[in-house]
CSV table of C-alpha atoms in Angstrom, one decimal:
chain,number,residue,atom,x,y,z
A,1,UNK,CA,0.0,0.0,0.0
A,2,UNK,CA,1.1,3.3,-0.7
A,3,UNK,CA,-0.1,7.1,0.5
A,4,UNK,CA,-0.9,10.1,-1.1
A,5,UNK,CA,-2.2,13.2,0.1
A,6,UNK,CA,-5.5,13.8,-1.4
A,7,UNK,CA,-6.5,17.7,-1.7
A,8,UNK,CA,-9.6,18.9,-0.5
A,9,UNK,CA,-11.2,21.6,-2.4
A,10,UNK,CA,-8.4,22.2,-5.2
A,11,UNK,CA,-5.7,22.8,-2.5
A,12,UNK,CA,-8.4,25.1,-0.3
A,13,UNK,CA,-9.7,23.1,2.2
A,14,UNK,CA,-7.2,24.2,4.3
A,15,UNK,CA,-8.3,27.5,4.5
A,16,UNK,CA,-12.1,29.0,4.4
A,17,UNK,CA,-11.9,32.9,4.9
A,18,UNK,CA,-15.5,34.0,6.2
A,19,UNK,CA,-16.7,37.6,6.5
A,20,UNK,CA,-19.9,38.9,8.1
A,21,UNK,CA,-22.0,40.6,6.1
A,22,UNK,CA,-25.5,41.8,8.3
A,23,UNK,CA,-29.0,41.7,6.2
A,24,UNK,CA,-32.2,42.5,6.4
A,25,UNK,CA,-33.6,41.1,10.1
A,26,UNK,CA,-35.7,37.6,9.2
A,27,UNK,CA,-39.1,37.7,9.8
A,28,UNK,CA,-38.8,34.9,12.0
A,29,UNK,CA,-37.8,35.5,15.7
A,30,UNK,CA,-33.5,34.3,16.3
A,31,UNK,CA,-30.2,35.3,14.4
A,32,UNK,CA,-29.3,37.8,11.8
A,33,UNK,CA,-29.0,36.8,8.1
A,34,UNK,CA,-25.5,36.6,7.7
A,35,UNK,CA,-23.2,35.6,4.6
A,36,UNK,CA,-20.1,34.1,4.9
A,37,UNK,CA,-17.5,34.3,1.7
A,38,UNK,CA,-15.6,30.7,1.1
A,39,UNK,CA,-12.3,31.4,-0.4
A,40,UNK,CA,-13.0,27.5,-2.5
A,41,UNK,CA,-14.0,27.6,-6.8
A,42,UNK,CA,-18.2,27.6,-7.4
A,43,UNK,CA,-17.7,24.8,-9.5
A,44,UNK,CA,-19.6,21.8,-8.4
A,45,UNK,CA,-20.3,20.3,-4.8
A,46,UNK,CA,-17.8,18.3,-2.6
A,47,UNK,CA,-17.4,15.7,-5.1
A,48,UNK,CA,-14.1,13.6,-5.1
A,49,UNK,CA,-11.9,13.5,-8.4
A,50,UNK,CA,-9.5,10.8,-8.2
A,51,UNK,CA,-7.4,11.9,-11.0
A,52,UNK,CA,-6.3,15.0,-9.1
A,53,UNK,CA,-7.3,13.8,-5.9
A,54,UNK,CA,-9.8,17.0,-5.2
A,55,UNK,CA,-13.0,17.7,-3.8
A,56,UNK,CA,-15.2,21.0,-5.0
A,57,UNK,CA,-18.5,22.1,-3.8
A,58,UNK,CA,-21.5,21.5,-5.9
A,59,UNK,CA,-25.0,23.1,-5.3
A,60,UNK,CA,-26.4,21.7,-2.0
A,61,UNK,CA,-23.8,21.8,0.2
A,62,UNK,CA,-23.8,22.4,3.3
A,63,UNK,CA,-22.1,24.2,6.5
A,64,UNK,CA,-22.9,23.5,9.9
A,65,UNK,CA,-22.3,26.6,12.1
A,66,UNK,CA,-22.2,25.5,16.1
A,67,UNK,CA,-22.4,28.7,18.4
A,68,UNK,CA,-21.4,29.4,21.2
A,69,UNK,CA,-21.0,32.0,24.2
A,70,UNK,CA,-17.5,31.4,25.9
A,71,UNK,CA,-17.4,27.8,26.3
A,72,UNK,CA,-22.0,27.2,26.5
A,73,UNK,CA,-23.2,25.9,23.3
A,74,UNK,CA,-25.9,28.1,21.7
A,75,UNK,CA,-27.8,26.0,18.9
A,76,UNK,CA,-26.5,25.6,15.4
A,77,UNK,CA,-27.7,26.8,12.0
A,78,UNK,CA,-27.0,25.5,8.4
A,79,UNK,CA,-25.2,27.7,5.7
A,80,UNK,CA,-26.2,27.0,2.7
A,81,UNK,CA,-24.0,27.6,-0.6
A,82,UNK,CA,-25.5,30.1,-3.0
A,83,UNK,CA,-23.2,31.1,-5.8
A,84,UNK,CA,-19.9,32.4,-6.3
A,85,UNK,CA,-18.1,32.3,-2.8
A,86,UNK,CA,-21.0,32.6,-0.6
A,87,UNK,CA,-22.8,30.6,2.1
A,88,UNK,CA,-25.8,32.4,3.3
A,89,UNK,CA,-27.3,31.5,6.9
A,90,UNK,CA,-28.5,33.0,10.3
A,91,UNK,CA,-26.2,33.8,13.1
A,92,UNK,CA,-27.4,31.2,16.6
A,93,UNK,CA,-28.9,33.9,19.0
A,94,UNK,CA,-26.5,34.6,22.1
A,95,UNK,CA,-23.2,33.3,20.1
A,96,UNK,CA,-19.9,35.1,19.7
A,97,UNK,CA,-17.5,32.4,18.8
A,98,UNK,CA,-18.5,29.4,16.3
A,99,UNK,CA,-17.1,26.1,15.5
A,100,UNK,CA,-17.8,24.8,11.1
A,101,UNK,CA,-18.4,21.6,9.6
A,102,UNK,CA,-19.2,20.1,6.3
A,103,UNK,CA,-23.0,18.8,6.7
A,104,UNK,CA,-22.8,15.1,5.4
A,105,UNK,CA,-25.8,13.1,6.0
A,106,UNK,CA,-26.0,11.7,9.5
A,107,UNK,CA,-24.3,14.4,11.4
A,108,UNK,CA,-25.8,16.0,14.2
A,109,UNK,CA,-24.8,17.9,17.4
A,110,UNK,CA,-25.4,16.9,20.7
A,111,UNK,CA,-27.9,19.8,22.1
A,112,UNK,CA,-25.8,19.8,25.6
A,113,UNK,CA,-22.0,20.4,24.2
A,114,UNK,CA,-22.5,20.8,20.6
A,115,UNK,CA,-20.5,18.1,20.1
A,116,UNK,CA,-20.4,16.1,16.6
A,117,UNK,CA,-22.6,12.9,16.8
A,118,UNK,CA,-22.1,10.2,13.8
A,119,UNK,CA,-25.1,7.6,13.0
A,120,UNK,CA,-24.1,3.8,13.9
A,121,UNK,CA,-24.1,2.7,10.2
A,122,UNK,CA,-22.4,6.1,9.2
A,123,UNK,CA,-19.3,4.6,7.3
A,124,UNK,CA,-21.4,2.1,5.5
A,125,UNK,CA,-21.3,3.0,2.2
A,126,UNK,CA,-22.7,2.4,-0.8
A,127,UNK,CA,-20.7,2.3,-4.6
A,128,UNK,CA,-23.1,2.2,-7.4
A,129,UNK,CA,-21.2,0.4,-10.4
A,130,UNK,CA,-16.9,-0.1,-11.3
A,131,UNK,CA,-14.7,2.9,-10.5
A,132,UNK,CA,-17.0,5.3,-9.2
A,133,UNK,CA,-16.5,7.9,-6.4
A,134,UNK,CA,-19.6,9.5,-6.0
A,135,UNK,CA,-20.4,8.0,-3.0
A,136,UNK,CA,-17.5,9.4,-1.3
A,137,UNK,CA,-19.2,12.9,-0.7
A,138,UNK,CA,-21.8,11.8,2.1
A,139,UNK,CA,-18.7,10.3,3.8
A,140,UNK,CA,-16.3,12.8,4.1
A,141,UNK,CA,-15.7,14.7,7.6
A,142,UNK,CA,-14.2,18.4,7.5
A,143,UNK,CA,-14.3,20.2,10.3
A,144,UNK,CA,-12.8,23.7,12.2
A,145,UNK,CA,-13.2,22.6,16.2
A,146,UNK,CA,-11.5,25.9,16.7
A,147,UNK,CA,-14.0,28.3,17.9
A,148,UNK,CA,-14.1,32.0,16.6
A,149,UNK,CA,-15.8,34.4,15.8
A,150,UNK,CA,-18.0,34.2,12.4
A,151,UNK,CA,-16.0,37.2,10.7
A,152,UNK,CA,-12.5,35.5,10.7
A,153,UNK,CA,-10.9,32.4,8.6
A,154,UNK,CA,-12.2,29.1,9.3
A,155,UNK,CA,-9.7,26.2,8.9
A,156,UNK,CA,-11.2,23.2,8.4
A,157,UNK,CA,-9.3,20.5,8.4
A,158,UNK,CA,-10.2,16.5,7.4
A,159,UNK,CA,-11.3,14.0,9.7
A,160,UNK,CA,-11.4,10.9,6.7
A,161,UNK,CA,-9.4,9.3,4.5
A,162,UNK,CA,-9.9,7.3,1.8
A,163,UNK,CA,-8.7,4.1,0.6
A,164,UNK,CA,-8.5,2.8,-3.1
A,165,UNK,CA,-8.8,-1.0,-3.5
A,166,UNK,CA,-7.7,-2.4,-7.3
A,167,UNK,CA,-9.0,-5.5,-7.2
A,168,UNK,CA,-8.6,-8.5,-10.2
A,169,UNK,CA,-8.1,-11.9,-10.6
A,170,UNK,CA,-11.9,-12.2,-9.0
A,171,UNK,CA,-13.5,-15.6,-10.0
A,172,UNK,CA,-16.4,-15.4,-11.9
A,173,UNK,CA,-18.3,-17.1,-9.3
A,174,UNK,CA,-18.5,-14.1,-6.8
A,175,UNK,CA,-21.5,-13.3,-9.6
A,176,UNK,CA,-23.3,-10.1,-8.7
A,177,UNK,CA,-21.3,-8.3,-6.0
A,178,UNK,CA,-23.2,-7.2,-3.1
A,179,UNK,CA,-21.0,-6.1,-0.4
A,180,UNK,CA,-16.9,-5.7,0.2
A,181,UNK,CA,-15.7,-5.4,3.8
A,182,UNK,CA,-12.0,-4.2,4.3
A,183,UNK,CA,-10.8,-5.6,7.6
A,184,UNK,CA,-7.5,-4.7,9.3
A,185,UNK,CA,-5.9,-6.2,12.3
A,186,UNK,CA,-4.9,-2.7,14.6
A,187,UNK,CA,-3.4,-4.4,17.3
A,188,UNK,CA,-2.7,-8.2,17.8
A,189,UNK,CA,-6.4,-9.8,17.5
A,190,UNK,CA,-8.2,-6.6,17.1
A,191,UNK,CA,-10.0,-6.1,13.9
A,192,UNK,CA,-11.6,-3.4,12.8
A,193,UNK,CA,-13.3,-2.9,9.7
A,194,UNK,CA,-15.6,-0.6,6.9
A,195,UNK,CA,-18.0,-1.9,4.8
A,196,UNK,CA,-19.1,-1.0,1.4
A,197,UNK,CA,-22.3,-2.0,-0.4
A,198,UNK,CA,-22.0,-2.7,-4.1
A,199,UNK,CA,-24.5,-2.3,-7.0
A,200,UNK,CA,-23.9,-3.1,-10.9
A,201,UNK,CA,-20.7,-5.2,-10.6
A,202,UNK,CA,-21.0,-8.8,-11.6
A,203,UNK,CA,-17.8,-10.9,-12.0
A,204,UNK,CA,-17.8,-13.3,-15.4
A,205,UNK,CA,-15.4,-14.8,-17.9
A,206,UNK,CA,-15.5,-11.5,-19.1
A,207,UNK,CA,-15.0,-9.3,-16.3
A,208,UNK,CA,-12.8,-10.3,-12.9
A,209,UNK,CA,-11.5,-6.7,-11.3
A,210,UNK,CA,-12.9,-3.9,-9.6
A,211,UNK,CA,-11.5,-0.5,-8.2
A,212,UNK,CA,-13.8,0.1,-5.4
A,213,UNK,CA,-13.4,3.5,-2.6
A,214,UNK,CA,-13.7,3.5,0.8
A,215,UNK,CA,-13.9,6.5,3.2
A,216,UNK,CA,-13.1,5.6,7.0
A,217,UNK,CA,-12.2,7.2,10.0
A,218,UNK,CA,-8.6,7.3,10.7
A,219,UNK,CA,-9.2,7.8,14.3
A,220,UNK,CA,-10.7,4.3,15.0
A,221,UNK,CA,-9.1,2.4,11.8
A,222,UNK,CA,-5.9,3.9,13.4
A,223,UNK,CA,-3.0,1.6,12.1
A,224,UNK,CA,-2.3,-2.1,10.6
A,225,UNK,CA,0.0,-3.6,13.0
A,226,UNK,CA,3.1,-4.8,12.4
A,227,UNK,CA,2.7,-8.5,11.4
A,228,UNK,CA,-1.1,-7.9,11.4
A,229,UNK,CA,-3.7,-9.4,8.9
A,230,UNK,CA,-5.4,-7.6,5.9
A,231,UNK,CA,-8.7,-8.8,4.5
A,232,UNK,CA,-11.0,-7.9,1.9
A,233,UNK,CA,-14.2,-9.9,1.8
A,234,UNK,CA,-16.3,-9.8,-1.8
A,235,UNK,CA,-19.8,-11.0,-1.0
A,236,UNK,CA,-21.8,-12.1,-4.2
A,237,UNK,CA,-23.4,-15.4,-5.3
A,238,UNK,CA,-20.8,-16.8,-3.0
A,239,UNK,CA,-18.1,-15.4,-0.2
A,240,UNK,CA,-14.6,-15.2,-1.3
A,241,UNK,CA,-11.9,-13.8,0.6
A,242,UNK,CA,-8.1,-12.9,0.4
A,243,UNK,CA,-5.8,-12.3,3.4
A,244,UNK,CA,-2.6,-11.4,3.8
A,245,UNK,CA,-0.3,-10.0,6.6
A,246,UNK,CA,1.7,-6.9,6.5
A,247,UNK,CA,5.5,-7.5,7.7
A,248,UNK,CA,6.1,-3.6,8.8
A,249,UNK,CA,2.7,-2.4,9.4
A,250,UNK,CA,1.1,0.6,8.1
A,251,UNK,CA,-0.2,3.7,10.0
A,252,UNK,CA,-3.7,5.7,8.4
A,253,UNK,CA,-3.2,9.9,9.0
A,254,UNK,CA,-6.4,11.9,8.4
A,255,UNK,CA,-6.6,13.4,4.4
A,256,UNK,CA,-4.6,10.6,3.5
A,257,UNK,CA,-5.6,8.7,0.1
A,258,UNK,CA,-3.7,5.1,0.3
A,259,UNK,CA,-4.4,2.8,-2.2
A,260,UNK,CA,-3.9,-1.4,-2.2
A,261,UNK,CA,-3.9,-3.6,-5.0
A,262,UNK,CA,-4.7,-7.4,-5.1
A,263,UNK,CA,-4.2,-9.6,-8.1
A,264,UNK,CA,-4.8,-13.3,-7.3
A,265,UNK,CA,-5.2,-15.4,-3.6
A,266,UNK,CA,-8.9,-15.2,-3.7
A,267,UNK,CA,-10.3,-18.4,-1.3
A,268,UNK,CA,-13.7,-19.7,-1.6
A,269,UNK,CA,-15.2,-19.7,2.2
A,270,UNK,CA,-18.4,-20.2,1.0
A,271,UNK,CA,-20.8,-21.9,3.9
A,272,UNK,CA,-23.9,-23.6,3.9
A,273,UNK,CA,-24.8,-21.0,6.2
A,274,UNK,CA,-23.5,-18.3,3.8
């Protein structure tokens, strides 16, 4: 396996200068309309490109504002892109400082801290045909957990990375591919692992490799330890797997894109169970 540093948002995600520009009061009771300018192209939304490794924005997307006053959590309000370099939104009553995040689907804040709360099933993913990234956008996780207030630069930063899996020498009997699980051994026999559904992939004389993305969190899929096991899992018509262990280990950083490669050693572990 080797890494590469993907880049977020054409080599911007590092930086997101916002500046506070006061509207017309809402006719609803709370915050100010406010717009915050996003130093990142108006191109499309955070969609991955990996032939350059970016992300842009596309219409839709999202940021999450969290207020607070001193170190009590206010409420939150969404900021929602609307051309050009802008995300429009309200200011959260009684907040001077304010923590940003990408909205992916799934994330919420706790109402007590603020802090971010991920769905139990949030890194199962699903990749709709050979080769395809889309599905990479709803599992991305860029955040700025340093508070400030809403007219300076936010910096957020990535949370994920992403893993690239080129994958042939599949027997035809897998069939129709329904799921791939990527399972790596952290410490000696601790596992941990990310799933990804599969649609429109079905192995034949005619077709026996797939390049298949993953998005996981670093912070729990910390590391393949020394001597520890790597295993990809292709569920279809029937459950082959390959395995191998990794002599010198391997350590996942967040913004990371690593890609593996596997080109024959696929065992049938097919059950009557299965």
């Amino acid at each position: 396996m080797k890494s590469k540093l993907f880049i977020i948002t054409l080599l911007a995600l590092l930086v997101i200068g916002c500046t506070r520009d006061p509207l017309p009061e809402p006719e609803r009771e709370g915050g100010k309309i406010v717009t915050i300018s996003a130093t990142i192209p108006p191109e499309t939304r955070v969609l991955y490109d990996d032939t350059d490794l970016s992300l842009t924005w596309q219409t839709g997307d999202t940021l999450l504002l969290a207020g607070y006053d001193g170190t009590t959590y206010k409420g939150s309000e969404k900021f929602h892109w609307t051309g050009g370099n802008s995300f429009q939104g309200t200011d959260v009553p009684g907040a001077n400082i304010y923590k940003a995040y990408y909205l992916v689907e799934g994330i919420t804040l706790n109402e007590t801290t603020g802090e971010v709360q991920l769905p139990d099933n949030f890194w199962e993913q699903i990749q709709n045909g050979n080769n395809s990234t889309a599905h990479l956008r709803n599992h991305l996780l860029l955040f700025d957990e340093q508070a400030h207030p809403i007219n300076q630069i936010f910096n957020l930063v990535a949370k994920s990375s992403i893993i690239k899996l080129n994958l042939s020498g599949i027997p035809q009997e897998v069939g129709a591919l329904r799921k791939l699980i990527y399972t790596v051994e952290t410490v000696p026999g601790v596992f941990k692992s990310v799933p990804l559904n599969v649609t429109d992939v079905t192995f034949s004389a005619a077709l026996d490799n797939i390049t298949a993305f993953l998005s996981f969190d670093p912070a729990v899929m910390t590391n393949i330890a020394a001597g520890g096991k790597v295993t990809i899992r292709l569920g279809g018509d029937k459950l082959y797997q390959w395995s191998r262990s990794v002599t010198d280990g391997k350590e996942y950083a967040a913004g990371n894109r690593y890609t593996g490669a596997v080109s024959s050693g696929w065992a049938d572990i097919t059950t009557p169970l299965y």
